[in-house]
C-alpha positions as a LaTeX table, in Angstrom:
\begin{tabular}{lrrr}
\hline
Residue & $x$ (\AA) & $y$ (\AA) & $z$ (\AA) \\
\hline
His1 & $-0.42$ & 0.12 & $-0.04$ \\
Arg2 & 1.32 & 4.01 & $-0.08$ \\
Ala3 & 2.30 & 6.18 & 2.45 \\
Val4 & 3.15 & 9.81 & 0.42 \\
Arg5 & 5.27 & 12.69 & 1.59 \\
Leu6 & 3.53 & 15.44 & 0.11 \\
Asp7 & 7.16 & 18.27 & $-0.85$ \\
Arg8 & 6.61 & 20.75 & $-3.08$ \\
Gly9 & 8.18 & 18.95 & $-6.33$ \\
Val10 & 5.36 & 16.31 & $-5.99$ \\
Ala11 & 2.22 & 18.60 & $-5.61$ \\
Glu12 & 3.13 & 20.52 & $-8.14$ \\
Asp13 & 2.52 & 16.90 & $-10.38$ \\
Leu14 & $-0.41$ & 16.28 & $-9.37$ \\
Pro15 & $-3.61$ & 17.32 & $-10.38$ \\
His16 & $-4.79$ & 20.66 & $-8.92$ \\
Thr17 & $-7.57$ & 21.74 & $-8.00$ \\
Glu18 & $-8.36$ & 25.76 & $-6.71$ \\
Ser19 & $-11.29$ & 26.03 & $-4.45$ \\
Ala20 & $-14.37$ & 29.33 & $-4.90$ \\
Arg21 & $-11.61$ & 31.95 & $-4.19$ \\
Gly22 & $-9.75$ & 30.47 & $-6.82$ \\
Ala23 & $-7.30$ & 30.20 & $-4.46$ \\
Glu24 & $-3.98$ & 28.43 & $-4.58$ \\
Pro25 & $-4.38$ & 25.28 & $-2.06$ \\
Pro26 & $-1.84$ & 25.51 & 0.70 \\
Arg27 & 1.70 & 24.37 & 0.69 \\
Pro28 & 2.27 & 22.02 & 3.03 \\
Asp29 & 5.33 & 23.72 & 4.57 \\
Gln30 & 2.75 & 25.86 & 6.04 \\
Glu31 & 1.89 & 25.45 & 9.46 \\
Ala32 & $-1.78$ & 26.21 & 10.46 \\
Leu33 & $-4.76$ & 24.70 & 8.23 \\
Ser34 & $-8.70$ & 25.85 & 8.74 \\
Ile35 & $-10.91$ & 23.04 & 7.83 \\
Gly36 & $-11.63$ & 24.09 & 4.88 \\
Glu37 & $-7.75$ & 23.69 & 3.14 \\
Gly38 & $-8.42$ & 20.59 & 5.32 \\
Arg39 & $-10.60$ & 19.89 & 2.22 \\
Leu40 & $-8.11$ & 21.30 & $-0.01$ \\
Ile41 & $-5.92$ & 19.42 & 0.45 \\
Tyr42 & $-7.32$ & 15.78 & 0.50 \\
His43 & $-9.43$ & 16.60 & $-2.25$ \\
Thr44 & $-6.64$ & 18.39 & $-3.99$ \\
Tyr45 & $-3.24$ & 16.45 & $-3.32$ \\
Leu46 & $-4.99$ & 12.86 & $-1.47$ \\
Lys47 & $-7.92$ & 11.26 & $-2.65$ \\
Pro48 & $-6.41$ & 11.86 & $-6.43$ \\
Leu49 & $-3.50$ & 9.44 & $-5.35$ \\
Leu50 & $-6.38$ & 6.86 & $-3.74$ \\
Val51 & $-8.17$ & 7.43 & $-6.55$ \\
Ser52 & $-5.28$ & 6.63 & $-9.46$ \\
Thr53 & $-4.24$ & 3.53 & $-7.00$ \\
Gly54 & $-7.75$ & 2.31 & $-6.92$ \\
Leu55 & $-7.98$ & 2.29 & $-3.08$ \\
Ile56 & $-10.68$ & 4.09 & $-3.15$ \\
His57 & $-13.01$ & 1.62 & $-4.38$ \\
Ala58 & $-12.10$ & $-1.16$ & $-1.38$ \\
Ser59 & $-12.31$ & 1.77 & 1.52 \\
Pro60 & $-8.93$ & 1.87 & 3.42 \\
Thr61 & $-8.29$ & 2.77 & 6.24 \\
Val62 & $-6.23$ & 6.12 & 6.34 \\
Phe63 & $-3.86$ & 7.28 & 8.77 \\
Glu64 & $-1.73$ & 10.73 & 9.28 \\
Tyr65 & 1.48 & 11.30 & 10.97 \\
Gly66 & 1.16 & 14.10 & 12.96 \\
Val67 & $-2.34$ & 15.08 & 13.02 \\
Gly68 & $-2.54$ & 18.47 & 14.45 \\
Glu69 & $-6.87$ & 19.24 & 15.24 \\
Gly70 & $-7.54$ & 16.81 & 11.86 \\
His71 & $-8.51$ & 19.32 & 9.51 \\
Ile72 & $-7.87$ & 17.39 & 6.97 \\
Leu73 & $-8.17$ & 13.90 & 8.23 \\
Lys74 & $-12.01$ & 15.56 & 8.72 \\
Ala75 & $-12.20$ & 16.15 & 4.84 \\
Val76 & $-10.71$ & 12.50 & 5.11 \\
Gly77 & $-14.19$ & 11.09 & 7.16 \\
Glu78 & $-16.26$ & 13.75 & 5.17 \\
Asp79 & $-15.44$ & 11.48 & 2.41 \\
Gly80 & $-16.90$ & 8.40 & 4.72 \\
Leu81 & $-13.35$ & 6.84 & 5.35 \\
Thr82 & $-12.38$ & 4.74 & 8.24 \\
Cys83 & $-9.23$ & 6.98 & 10.37 \\
Gly84 & $-6.93$ & 8.11 & 12.81 \\
Gly85 & $-3.61$ & 9.03 & 13.58 \\
Val86 & $-0.43$ & 10.39 & 15.55 \\
Asp87 & 0.69 & 13.60 & 17.07 \\
Arg88 & 3.12 & 14.52 & 19.94 \\
Ser89 & $-0.04$ & 16.51 & 21.52 \\
Leu90 & $-2.51$ & 15.56 & 23.94 \\
Thr91 & $-4.02$ & 18.15 & 23.67 \\
Leu92 & $-4.52$ & 17.88 & 19.69 \\
Leu93 & $-4.95$ & 14.86 & 19.50 \\
Asp94 & $-8.29$ & 15.57 & 21.57 \\
Ala95 & $-9.88$ & 18.57 & 19.64 \\
Cys96 & $-9.44$ & 16.26 & 16.54 \\
Arg97 & $-11.34$ & 13.38 & 18.96 \\
Arg98 & $-13.92$ & 16.50 & 18.92 \\
Arg99 & $-13.49$ & 17.34 & 15.95 \\
Leu100 & $-13.54$ & 13.11 & 13.90 \\
Pro101 & $-16.11$ & 10.93 & 14.99 \\
Arg102 & $-15.69$ & 9.04 & 12.02 \\
Ala103 & $-11.59$ & 8.53 & 13.36 \\
Thr104 & $-11.31$ & 5.09 & 15.50 \\
Ala105 & $-7.92$ & 5.54 & 16.96 \\
Phe106 & $-5.25$ & 7.33 & 18.07 \\
Gly107 & $-2.12$ & 7.91 & 19.34 \\
Leu108 & 0.09 & 9.82 & 21.29 \\
Leu109 & 3.83 & 10.04 & 19.78 \\
Asp110 & 6.74 & 9.86 & 22.29 \\
Asp111 & 10.21 & 11.49 & 21.96 \\
Arg112 & 11.52 & 8.90 & 19.83 \\
Gly113 & 8.19 & 9.83 & 17.33 \\
Arg114 & 7.18 & 6.11 & 18.27 \\
Ser115 & 3.76 & 5.57 & 19.48 \\
Asp116 & 1.03 & 2.88 & 20.44 \\
Phe117 & $-0.78$ & 3.03 & 17.58 \\
Ala118 & $-1.77$ & $-0.52$ & 16.39 \\
Ser119 & 0.55 & $-2.19$ & 13.66 \\
Ala120 & $-0.50$ & $-2.72$ & 10.70 \\
Trp121 & $-3.65$ & $-0.54$ & 11.14 \\
Ala122 & $-3.77$ & 1.47 & 7.84 \\
Asp123 & $-3.88$ & 0.80 & 4.01 \\
Phe124 & $-2.73$ & 3.95 & 3.29 \\
Ala125 & $-0.70$ & 7.04 & 5.33 \\
Tyr126 & 0.51 & 10.50 & 5.08 \\
Ala127 & 3.12 & 13.07 & 6.35 \\
Phe128 & 1.25 & 16.55 & 5.36 \\
Val129 & 3.44 & 19.19 & 7.37 \\
Ala130 & 4.93 & 16.96 & 10.72 \\
Ile131 & 8.04 & 15.46 & 9.06 \\
Arg132 & 9.23 & 19.03 & 8.24 \\
His133 & 9.90 & 19.80 & 11.49 \\
Leu134 & 11.93 & 16.85 & 12.53 \\
Arg135 & 15.59 & 18.81 & 12.60 \\
Gln136 & 17.49 & 15.13 & 13.26 \\
Thr137 & 17.96 & 12.03 & 10.92 \\
Ser138 & 17.87 & 9.46 & 13.11 \\
Gln139 & 13.59 & 11.85 & 14.11 \\
Ile140 & 12.90 & 11.06 & 10.43 \\
Arg141 & 14.08 & 7.01 & 10.60 \\
Asn142 & 12.09 & 7.04 & 13.77 \\
Ala143 & 9.00 & 8.42 & 11.35 \\
Val144 & 9.22 & 6.65 & 8.91 \\
Ala145 & 9.57 & 3.18 & 10.59 \\
Glu146 & 6.73 & 4.88 & 12.82 \\
Ile147 & 3.83 & 4.72 & 9.73 \\
Ala148 & 5.32 & 1.60 & 7.96 \\
Arg149 & 4.73 & 0.04 & 10.72 \\
Ile150 & 1.30 & 1.33 & 11.12 \\
Leu151 & 0.81 & 0.02 & 7.51 \\
Lys152 & $-0.50$ & $-3.01$ & 6.11 \\
\hline
\end{tabular}
């Protein structure tokens, strides 16, 4: 199955949609996202990958590394998909739980970027902003290993 880290080069190669105002979708290096931006990110970057790989037809479970307040996962859930994710902040995870009734699983990341999230849970995984905040190669390696562990 697929794990995707979207960066500027990848994002520019994917099909592009615009919001009703004609604004560009947020770039992965932007930190604060609104619910509308989360929807735009999902429909511009993630859903096309789910469609092109055929996963969308199998009702995949979708995992986000670094859920924040859940703005992107909210759009995933609105599309009828089961979703979940991890974050370093318990406060953000609590906000995400309240916002996402379709999300079935959350995990708190430890200092090494690992969690107690179930192994082999997700069909599709992504990290939109979180990996960019990691400063050491070992942290990035641990994050990628955690994502791989959670993928089926």
